[in-house]
C-alpha cells in the first residue's frame, strides 16, 4: 500500500466552490436549487434542494480509481436490493445512485483546471448522531444492530474495487499512524499514540489468522448514519449515508470503527459501548479471536483518527469538517487508552456470555501474614448497609480510617468486593468508584509479611510489587526487608508492616493477574465484574474470609414480584436497591448517591438524627393505641388544632392520607345527612373505597371516569394551563362549569354532603387554582348544606413555602382539613382537623378508632417533625429554595421548546413537557425517558398528571440551594444533550 497510501494521505479536498457545484448539477443533472456544503475529510459533498427532491453531489479528486467508485455504487445497489427483508437481517436504508443526463453513474469533470470525478446520490432524511453528546443505551444498541445487519448484507458482496489502498484500513493501522505522526505537534499526545498503537499491534498480531475477511463498510459511525426519533424522542439510526470507505477488510474492524465513534458519547466510560457489541454480535456472531481483537482495533482506530485529522488540518486548515471533529476524536483516543486493554477484553467477553481468557480461579499460596491468627481478625463492613454509619456524618474526610481505627479487634480488616459508602460522592452526575479491589488491614507495626508465591519483587513508592507466574501481588504500607533482593521464593520475608513500634500500621493488599496493570484500589460498580476477574480476592493468601457478599438487587426484585402484590408498583423498570438516605440524598447498595426530588413523604429529609432519637426513646418507653391515656396524643392534637383556622379545634389521628380522606368523607356524610359529593376531575385522594371513589385521575386508574359510584359528581378540573378555560382570568368560567352539576343535584332533591379538592392542584403538578375559585365554590356548597374538605395531604404542611396550608393561597377556610405524608416524615401518620360539631356527628355511627393513629410513637413523631420544621426553618427554606429553583426551571423554558410550563410554588413544583406549545400535545414518552436519564445522572424524579407529562418536583424541605442547582443543571444537561 506504500506509495498509493502516501499519495492519498497527502491529498486535501478538491478546490470546489458552491458555484462550481451548482454548475455541475445544472449542466450534468439538470438540477437547480439552493445548495449547501456538507462535511467531508478529502471529498466535497453538497446538498441540493430541487423540485425533484433532495440530492447529494459528491466530488472527489481523480486520484481515486474509477473502479473504487464503481464498487461504492455497486454496494449501494446490493444493499438496496436486500432492503425490505423482515427481521434483524433487514437492511438499513441507503442512498440511491442517480445517473447524469447522459446516463452515467460516474462523471469525469474538470473543475478549475483540476480533474475530478462526480456522482449524484439521493439524500436520506434524518439526523446524524455526531452532535448529540449523549446517546442512550437504546440508541447505541440500535447503531450496533444496524452495523451488524449491514455487515451481514455485505458478506456476499464481491467487487474488484474493494482491493484498495486506504488509510482507514485497520489492517494497516500501525504503518498509517507511524507515517502520519509527524503532523501531531503535541509531543505528549504523540508519545501516547505511539505507545498505544504499539500495544494494539502486539495484541492483534497473534490473532490475525482467525480474523475473517469480507466486504465491509468500514465507516458505520455516528457521523455517517441518519436516525429518526422513536416515540420517546430517542434517535434510532436507520440509514447509512456514505460508502466511501468500503473495502475488503476484517469483519471485526467494521464493529471496531463503530465502537470508536461511540466513545465520545459515553461520558468517559468505555463500557458504554457494550450494548453496540451485544447487538452486532446478535445479528452477526463474531468468533473468539475477533472478540479478543476488537478492543485493540478500537484503540488503533482512535489513533488513526487523531493522526489523520492532524495531517488533514496541516494540509487544509480551512477544512471545517475536520476542525469541527478533531476535539471529539482526541476525546475518543483519550477514552480508548484510559482503561487497560485486558479489562475491555474481559468486559466484552462477559457481555456476550463468554468466559474471560484469563483464568478466573481463586488465588492461593502461603499465608501472607503467618504471625497473625486468622481467628483474631475482625472484619469491618463499610458498605451502605453497615450499622457503622448509623448516626454518623457521612460522607466525611477520614471517616474510613476513623472507623477502621475504632474497631475493637487485635487485627481489623476491610472487605474485598464491597461497595464502600465512604467512597460515595453526593451530587455527582457519575457513579463513584466504590467497589473495593483490595483489602486494608490495621495490625501491629513490625508484623512480618512473606511471599505467598515465588516471583520477582520491586519497590514501588511505599510498597512492594511481587510478580509471580500467574498473578502479581501489590502491597502498600510495608517496610521492605533489608538488602536489595529481587528474586523471592515462596515463604521468603518481603518486609514488615510499616509504622512506629507499639503502634498499628495499615497494610494494603491487592492482586492483579496482568503484570502490566497498576490496578486501582477502587473501580466503578458497572466495571466491577470485569475488574474482579483481573484483580481477584486475596482471601486465599490472607487465610480468612474477607469477601463481601455481592448485591442481589435483581434477585431481590424477583422475590418482591413473587410475593409482593403486583398492584403495588415500584419506580423504574430496573430500580436501584436503595438502602440508606441522608437529608435529600438516597444511596443504593452500590454506593451510588441520588438526589431525591420526589419524596414528599420525608419532609425533613432522610435519616434525621433528632427524629430517630425521639422515636427510639419513645419505643423504649411505650407504644400502644390511643384508647389509653398518655400525654403525647393530647399535646400533639392540641398543637395541630392551634395551626388550623379558628373553629377547627378537633383532631382525628389516623395512619395515612387515604384514611384521612376516607374519614373526612364519612364526617361530611354524618354532619350533612346527605351522600352526594363534588370532586374535581384529574384528582387523586387515596386508595380506600371512599377516597378512591372521589379520585378521578386516569393516570392512577385508567377506568376512573367510567367506574365512579352514583354519589360522586366530578366537575371540570380548573386547570388554567391546559383546561378548557386558561389563564388567571378563567375563574368565572370554571365556577360556571360547576353550576350544571349543582342544578342537577338540586333538581333531584337529594342534597349535597360536600366538596373535596386539593387547594393547589397537586396531582397535575402543583397548578394553582384560579383566583377566588374556592371562595365561590365553597359558598355554593355551603349554601346547600354541604361541607368543604381541603385535601392538604400532598401540598400542605409548609411545603408551599409561602403558606403552611394550601387553602391559605385561596383566602378561604375549609370545614375539614386532611393531612398526612410529610407530617410523619415516613412514619404512617395522618390527621383530620375539623370542628367539634362535625366531629361529634360521627358518634351517630359509633366510635372511631385507628390502631396506629395517635399512638405514643406516632404522636412523638408528629411533635418532633413540627419541632424540627420550626427550628430548622424548613417552611422558609421551601419558600426561598423553591423560588430559586422555579426561576431556574423557567429559564429552561426560554431555551427548550419541550418545556411547556412551570407550575406550583415553594417545593411543590411541576414542570410540564409538551410537544407543541400551541396544541399542548403532552410529551408523555419523552417525560418517561427524561426521568430515566435523570436517574443515570443521579436524580430521582417521576412523572405525574393524567398524561404523565409533568415532572412532580416535591423533595424533602431541607433541600439546599446547591442541591436545587444540581437538579436544574442535570435537567438542563438532559434537555441539551438528549436522553
Coordinates of N, CA, C and O in Angstrom, one line a residue, residues 824-940:
X824 N -45.4 12.8 59.1 CA -44.7 11.8 59.9 C -43.3 11.5 59.4 O -42.7 10.6 59.9
X825 N -42.9 12.2 58.4 CA -41.6 12.0 57.8 C -41.3 10.6 57.4 O -40.2 10.0 57.6
X826 N -42.3 9.9 56.9 CA -42.2 8.5 56.5 C -42.9 7.6 57.5 O -43.1 6.4 57.2
X827 N -43.1 8.0 58.7 CA -43.9 7.2 59.7 C -45.4 7.3 59.3 O -45.8 8.3 58.9
X828 N -46.1 6.2 59.4 CA -47.5 6.2 59.0 C -48.4 7.1 59.9 O -48.7 6.7 61.0
X829 N -48.6 8.3 59.5 CA -49.3 9.3 60.3 C -50.1 10.2 59.5 O -49.7 10.7 58.4
X830 N -51.4 10.4 59.9 CA -52.3 11.3 59.2 C -53.2 12.0 60.2 O -53.3 11.5 61.3
X831 N -53.9 13.0 59.7 CA -54.8 13.7 60.6 C -56.0 14.3 59.9 O -55.9 14.6 58.7
X832 N -57.1 14.4 60.6 CA -58.3 15.1 60.1 C -58.6 16.2 61.2 O -58.7 15.9 62.3
X833 N -58.6 17.4 60.7 CA -58.9 18.6 61.6 C -60.2 19.2 61.2 O -60.4 19.6 60.1
X834 N -61.1 19.4 62.2 CA -62.4 19.9 61.9 C -63.0 20.6 63.1 O -62.3 20.8 64.1
X835 N -64.3 20.9 63.1 CA -64.9 21.5 64.2 C -65.5 20.4 65.2 O -65.6 19.2 64.8
X836 N -65.7 20.8 66.4 CA -66.3 19.9 67.4 C -67.6 19.3 66.9 O -67.9 18.1 67.0
X837 N -68.4 20.2 66.4 CA -69.8 19.7 66.0 C -69.7 18.7 64.9 O -70.5 17.7 64.9
X838 N -68.8 18.9 63.9 CA -68.7 18.0 62.8 C -68.2 16.6 63.3 O -68.6 15.6 62.9
X839 N -67.2 16.7 64.2 CA -66.6 15.5 64.7 C -67.6 14.7 65.5 O -67.7 13.5 65.4
X840 N -68.4 15.4 66.3 CA -69.4 14.7 67.2 C -70.5 14.1 66.3 O -71.1 13.1 66.8
X841 N -70.7 14.6 65.1 CA -71.7 13.9 64.3 C -71.4 12.5 64.0 O -72.3 11.7 63.7
X842 N -70.1 12.1 64.0 CA -69.8 10.8 63.6 C -70.2 9.8 64.7 O -70.4 8.6 64.4
X843 N -70.5 10.3 65.9 CA -70.9 9.4 67.0 C -72.2 8.7 66.8 O -72.5 7.7 67.4
X844 N -73.0 9.3 65.8 CA -74.2 8.6 65.5 C -74.0 7.2 64.9 O -74.8 6.3 64.9
X845 N -72.8 7.1 64.3 CA -72.4 5.8 63.7 C -71.5 4.9 64.6 O -70.9 3.9 64.1
X846 N -71.3 5.4 65.8 CA -70.4 4.6 66.7 C -69.1 5.4 66.8 O -68.9 6.4 66.3
X847 N -68.2 4.8 67.6 CA -66.9 5.5 67.8 C -66.0 5.2 66.7 O -66.1 4.2 65.9
X848 N -64.9 6.0 66.6 CA -63.9 5.8 65.6 C -62.6 5.4 66.3 O -62.2 5.9 67.4
X849 N -61.8 4.5 65.6 CA -60.6 4.1 66.2 C -59.6 3.8 65.0 O -59.9 3.2 64.0
X850 N -58.3 4.2 65.2 CA -57.3 3.9 64.2 C -56.1 3.3 65.0 O -55.6 4.0 65.9
X851 N -55.7 2.1 64.7 CA -54.8 1.4 65.5 C -53.5 2.1 65.8 O -53.0 2.3 67.0
X852 N -52.8 2.6 64.8 CA -51.5 3.3 65.0 C -51.7 4.8 65.0 O -50.8 5.6 65.4
X853 N -52.9 5.3 64.5 CA -53.1 6.8 64.5 C -53.1 7.3 66.0 O -54.0 6.9 66.8
X854 N -52.3 8.2 66.3 CA -52.2 8.8 67.6 C -51.6 7.9 68.7 O -51.7 8.2 69.9
X855 N -50.9 6.9 68.3 CA -50.2 6.1 69.3 C -49.1 6.9 69.9 O -48.7 8.0 69.4
X856 N -48.5 6.5 71.0 CA -47.4 7.3 71.6 C -46.3 7.6 70.6 O -45.8 8.7 70.6
X857 N -45.9 6.5 69.9 CA -44.8 6.8 68.9 C -45.2 7.7 67.8 O -44.5 8.7 67.5
X858 N -46.4 7.5 67.3 CA -46.9 8.4 66.2 C -47.0 9.8 66.7 O -46.7 10.8 65.9
X859 N -47.5 10.0 67.9 CA -47.7 11.4 68.4 C -46.3 12.0 68.6 O -46.1 13.2 68.3
X860 N -45.3 11.3 69.1 CA -44.0 11.8 69.3 C -43.4 12.2 68.0 O -42.7 13.2 67.8
X861 N -43.6 11.3 67.0 CA -43.1 11.6 65.6 C -43.7 12.9 65.1 O -43.0 13.8 64.6
X862 N -45.0 13.0 65.2 CA -45.7 14.3 64.8 C -45.2 15.5 65.5 O -44.9 16.5 64.8
X863 N -45.0 15.4 66.8 CA -44.5 16.6 67.5 C -43.0 16.9 67.1 O -42.7 18.1 66.9
X864 N -42.2 15.9 67.0 CA -40.8 16.1 66.7 C -40.7 16.7 65.3 O -39.8 17.6 65.0
X865 N -41.5 16.2 64.3 CA -41.4 16.8 63.0 C -41.7 18.3 63.0 O -41.0 19.1 62.4
X866 N -42.8 18.7 63.7 CA -43.1 20.1 63.8 C -42.0 20.9 64.5 O -41.7 22.0 64.1
X867 N -41.4 20.3 65.5 CA -40.3 21.0 66.2 C -39.1 21.2 65.3 O -38.6 22.3 65.2
X868 N -38.8 20.2 64.5 CA -37.6 20.3 63.6 C -38.0 21.3 62.5 O -37.1 22.1 62.1
X869 N -39.2 21.3 62.0 CA -39.6 22.2 60.9 C -39.4 23.6 61.4 O -38.9 24.5 60.7
X870 N -39.8 23.9 62.6 CA -39.7 25.2 63.2 C -38.2 25.6 63.4 O -37.8 26.6 63.0
X871 N -37.5 24.7 64.1 CA -36.1 25.0 64.5 C -35.2 25.2 63.3 O -34.2 25.9 63.3
X872 N -35.5 24.4 62.2 CA -34.6 24.4 61.1 C -35.1 25.3 59.9 O -34.5 25.4 58.9
X873 N -36.2 26.0 60.2 CA -36.8 26.9 59.2 C -37.1 26.3 57.9 O -36.9 26.9 56.8
X874 N -37.8 25.1 57.9 CA -38.0 24.4 56.7 C -39.0 25.0 55.8 O -38.9 24.9 54.6
X875 N -40.1 25.6 56.4 CA -41.0 26.2 55.5 C -40.4 27.4 54.8 O -40.6 27.7 53.6
X876 N -39.6 28.2 55.6 CA -38.9 29.3 54.9 C -37.9 28.8 53.9 O -37.8 29.5 52.8
X877 N -37.3 27.7 54.1 CA -36.4 27.2 53.1 C -37.2 26.7 51.9 O -36.7 26.9 50.7
X878 N -38.4 26.1 52.1 CA -39.2 25.7 51.0 C -39.5 27.0 50.1 O -39.5 26.9 48.9
X879 N -39.8 28.1 50.8 CA -40.1 29.3 50.0 C -38.9 29.8 49.3 O -39.0 30.0 48.0
X880 N -37.8 30.0 49.9 CA -36.6 30.6 49.3 C -36.0 29.7 48.3 O -35.7 30.1 47.1
X881 N -35.7 28.4 48.7 CA -35.1 27.5 47.7 C -36.1 27.2 46.6 O -35.6 27.1 45.4
X882 N -37.3 27.1 46.9 CA -38.3 26.8 45.9 C -38.4 28.0 44.8 O -38.5 27.7 43.6
X883 N -38.3 29.2 45.3 CA -38.4 30.3 44.4 C -37.1 30.3 43.5 O -37.2 30.6 42.3
X884 N -36.0 30.0 44.1 CA -34.8 29.9 43.3 C -34.9 28.8 42.2 O -34.5 29.0 41.1
X885 N -35.3 27.7 42.6 CA -35.5 26.6 41.7 C -36.5 26.9 40.6 O -36.2 26.6 39.4
X886 N -37.6 27.5 41.0 CA -38.6 27.9 40.0 C -38.0 28.8 38.9 O -38.3 28.7 37.7
X887 N -37.2 29.8 39.4 CA -36.5 30.7 38.4 C -35.6 29.9 37.5 O -35.6 30.2 36.2
X888 N -34.9 28.9 38.0 CA -34.0 28.1 37.2 C -34.8 27.3 36.1 O -34.4 27.2 35.0
X889 N -36.0 26.8 36.6 CA -36.8 26.0 35.7 C -37.4 26.8 34.6 O -37.5 26.4 33.4
X890 N -37.9 28.0 35.0 CA -38.4 28.9 34.0 C -37.4 29.3 32.9 O -37.8 29.5 31.8
X891 N -36.2 29.5 33.4 CA -35.1 29.8 32.4 C -35.0 28.7 31.4 O -34.6 29.0 30.2
X892 N -35.2 27.4 31.8 CA -35.1 26.3 30.8 C -36.2 26.5 29.8 O -36.0 26.1 28.6
X893 N -37.3 27.0 30.2 CA -38.4 27.2 29.3 C -38.1 28.2 28.2 O -38.7 28.2 27.1
X894 N -37.2 29.1 28.5 CA -36.8 30.1 27.4 C -35.9 29.4 26.4 O -35.7 29.9 25.3
X895 N -35.3 28.3 26.7 CA -34.3 27.6 25.8 C -34.8 26.4 25.1 O -34.4 26.1 24.0
X896 N -35.8 25.7 25.8 CA -36.2 24.4 25.2 C -37.7 24.3 25.0 O -38.5 24.5 25.9
X897 N -38.0 24.1 23.7 CA -39.4 24.1 23.3 C -40.3 23.0 24.0 O -41.5 23.2 24.1
X898 N -39.6 22.0 24.5 CA -40.3 20.9 25.1 C -40.9 21.4 26.5 O -41.9 20.8 26.9
X899 N -40.3 22.4 27.1 CA -40.9 22.9 28.4 C -42.1 23.7 28.1 O -42.0 24.8 27.5
X900 N -43.2 23.2 28.5 CA -44.5 24.0 28.3 C -44.8 25.0 29.4 O -45.2 26.1 29.1
X901 N -44.6 24.6 30.6 CA -44.9 25.5 31.7 C -44.2 25.0 33.0 O -43.9 23.8 33.1
X902 N -44.1 25.9 33.9 CA -43.6 25.6 35.3 C -44.7 26.0 36.2 O -45.1 27.1 36.3
X903 N -45.2 25.0 37.0 CA -46.3 25.2 37.9 C -45.8 25.2 39.3 O -44.7 24.8 39.6
X904 N -46.7 25.7 40.2 CA -46.5 25.5 41.6 C -45.8 26.6 42.3 O -45.4 27.6 41.8
X905 N -45.5 26.3 43.6 CA -44.7 27.3 44.4 C -44.0 26.5 45.5 O -44.3 25.3 45.8
X906 N -43.1 27.2 46.2 CA -42.3 26.5 47.2 C -41.6 25.3 46.7 O -41.0 25.3 45.6
X907 N -41.7 24.2 47.4 CA -41.1 23.0 47.0 C -42.2 22.0 46.6 O -42.1 20.8 46.8
X908 N -43.2 22.5 46.0 CA -44.2 21.7 45.2 C -44.3 22.3 43.9 O -45.1 23.2 43.6
X909 N -43.5 21.8 42.9 CA -43.4 22.4 41.6 C -43.7 21.3 40.6 O -43.5 20.1 40.8
X910 N -44.2 21.7 39.4 CA -44.4 20.8 38.3 C -43.8 21.4 37.0 O -44.1 22.6 36.7
X911 N -43.1 20.6 36.3 CA -42.5 21.0 35.0 C -43.2 20.2 34.0 O -43.0 19.0 33.9
X912 N -44.0 20.9 33.2 CA -44.8 20.2 32.2 C -44.2 20.2 30.8 O -43.8 21.3 30.3
X913 N -44.1 19.0 30.2 CA -43.4 18.9 28.9 C -44.5 18.7 27.8 O -45.4 17.9 28.0
X914 N -44.4 19.4 26.7 CA -45.4 19.3 25.6 C -44.6 19.2 24.3 O -43.5 19.8 24.2
X915 N -45.2 18.6 23.3 CA -44.6 18.5 22.0 C -44.9 19.8 21.2 O -44.1 20.0 20.2
X916 N -45.9 20.5 21.6 CA -46.3 21.7 20.8 C -46.9 22.7 21.8 O -47.9 22.3 22.5
X917 N -46.4 23.9 21.9 CA -46.9 24.8 22.9 C -48.2 25.4 22.5 O -48.9 26.0 23.4
X918 N -48.6 25.3 21.3 CA -50.0 25.8 20.9 C -51.0 24.7 21.2 O -52.0 25.0 21.8
X919 N -50.8 23.5 20.7 CA -51.8 22.4 20.9 C -51.6 21.7 22.2 O -52.6 21.0 22.7
X920 N -50.5 21.9 22.9 CA -50.2 21.3 24.2 C -50.3 19.8 24.2 O -50.6 19.1 25.2
X921 N -49.9 19.2 23.0 CA -49.8 17.7 23.0 C -48.8 17.3 24.0 O -47.7 17.7 24.0
X922 N -49.3 16.4 24.9 CA -48.4 16.0 26.0 C -47.2 15.2 25.6 O -47.4 14.3 24.7
X923 N -46.0 15.5 26.1 CA -44.8 14.7 25.7 C -44.6 13.6 26.8 O -43.7 13.5 27.5
X924 N -45.6 12.6 26.7 CA -45.6 11.6 27.7 C -44.4 10.7 27.7 O -43.7 10.4 28.7
X925 N -44.1 10.2 26.5 CA -43.0 9.2 26.3 C -41.7 9.9 26.6 O -40.7 9.4 27.2
X926 N -41.5 11.2 26.1 CA -40.3 11.9 26.4 C -40.1 12.1 27.9 O -39.0 12.0 28.4
X927 N -41.2 12.4 28.6 CA -41.1 12.6 30.1 C -40.6 11.4 30.8 O -39.7 11.5 31.6
X928 N -41.1 10.2 30.4 CA -40.6 9.0 31.0 C -39.1 8.8 30.7 O -38.3 8.4 31.6
X929 N -38.7 9.0 29.4 CA -37.3 8.9 29.1 C -36.4 9.9 29.8 O -35.3 9.5 30.2
X930 N -36.9 11.1 30.0 CA -36.1 12.1 30.7 C -35.9 11.6 32.2 O -34.8 11.8 32.7
X931 N -37.0 11.1 32.8 CA -36.8 10.6 34.1 C -35.8 9.4 34.2 O -35.0 9.4 35.2
X932 N -35.8 8.6 33.2 CA -34.8 7.5 33.2 C -33.4 8.1 33.1 O -32.4 7.6 33.7
X933 N -33.2 9.1 32.2 CA -31.9 9.7 32.1 C -31.5 10.4 33.3 O -30.3 10.4 33.7
X934 N -32.4 11.1 34.0 CA -32.1 11.8 35.2 C -31.6 10.8 36.3 O -30.7 11.1 37.0
X935 N -32.2 9.6 36.3 CA -31.7 8.6 37.2 C -30.2 8.2 37.0 O -29.4 8.1 37.9
X936 N -29.9 8.1 35.7 CA -28.5 7.8 35.4 C -27.6 8.9 35.8 O -26.4 8.7 36.2
X937 N -28.1 10.2 35.9 CA -27.3 11.3 36.3 C -27.4 11.6 37.8 O -26.8 12.6 38.3
X938 N -28.0 10.7 38.5 CA -28.1 10.8 40.0 C -29.2 11.6 40.5 O -29.1 12.2 41.6
X939 N -30.4 11.6 39.8 CA -31.6 12.3 40.3 C -32.8 11.4 40.2 O -33.0 10.8 39.2
X940 N -33.5 11.3 41.3 CA -34.7 10.6 41.3 C -35.9 11.5 41.0 O -36.1 12.5 41.8

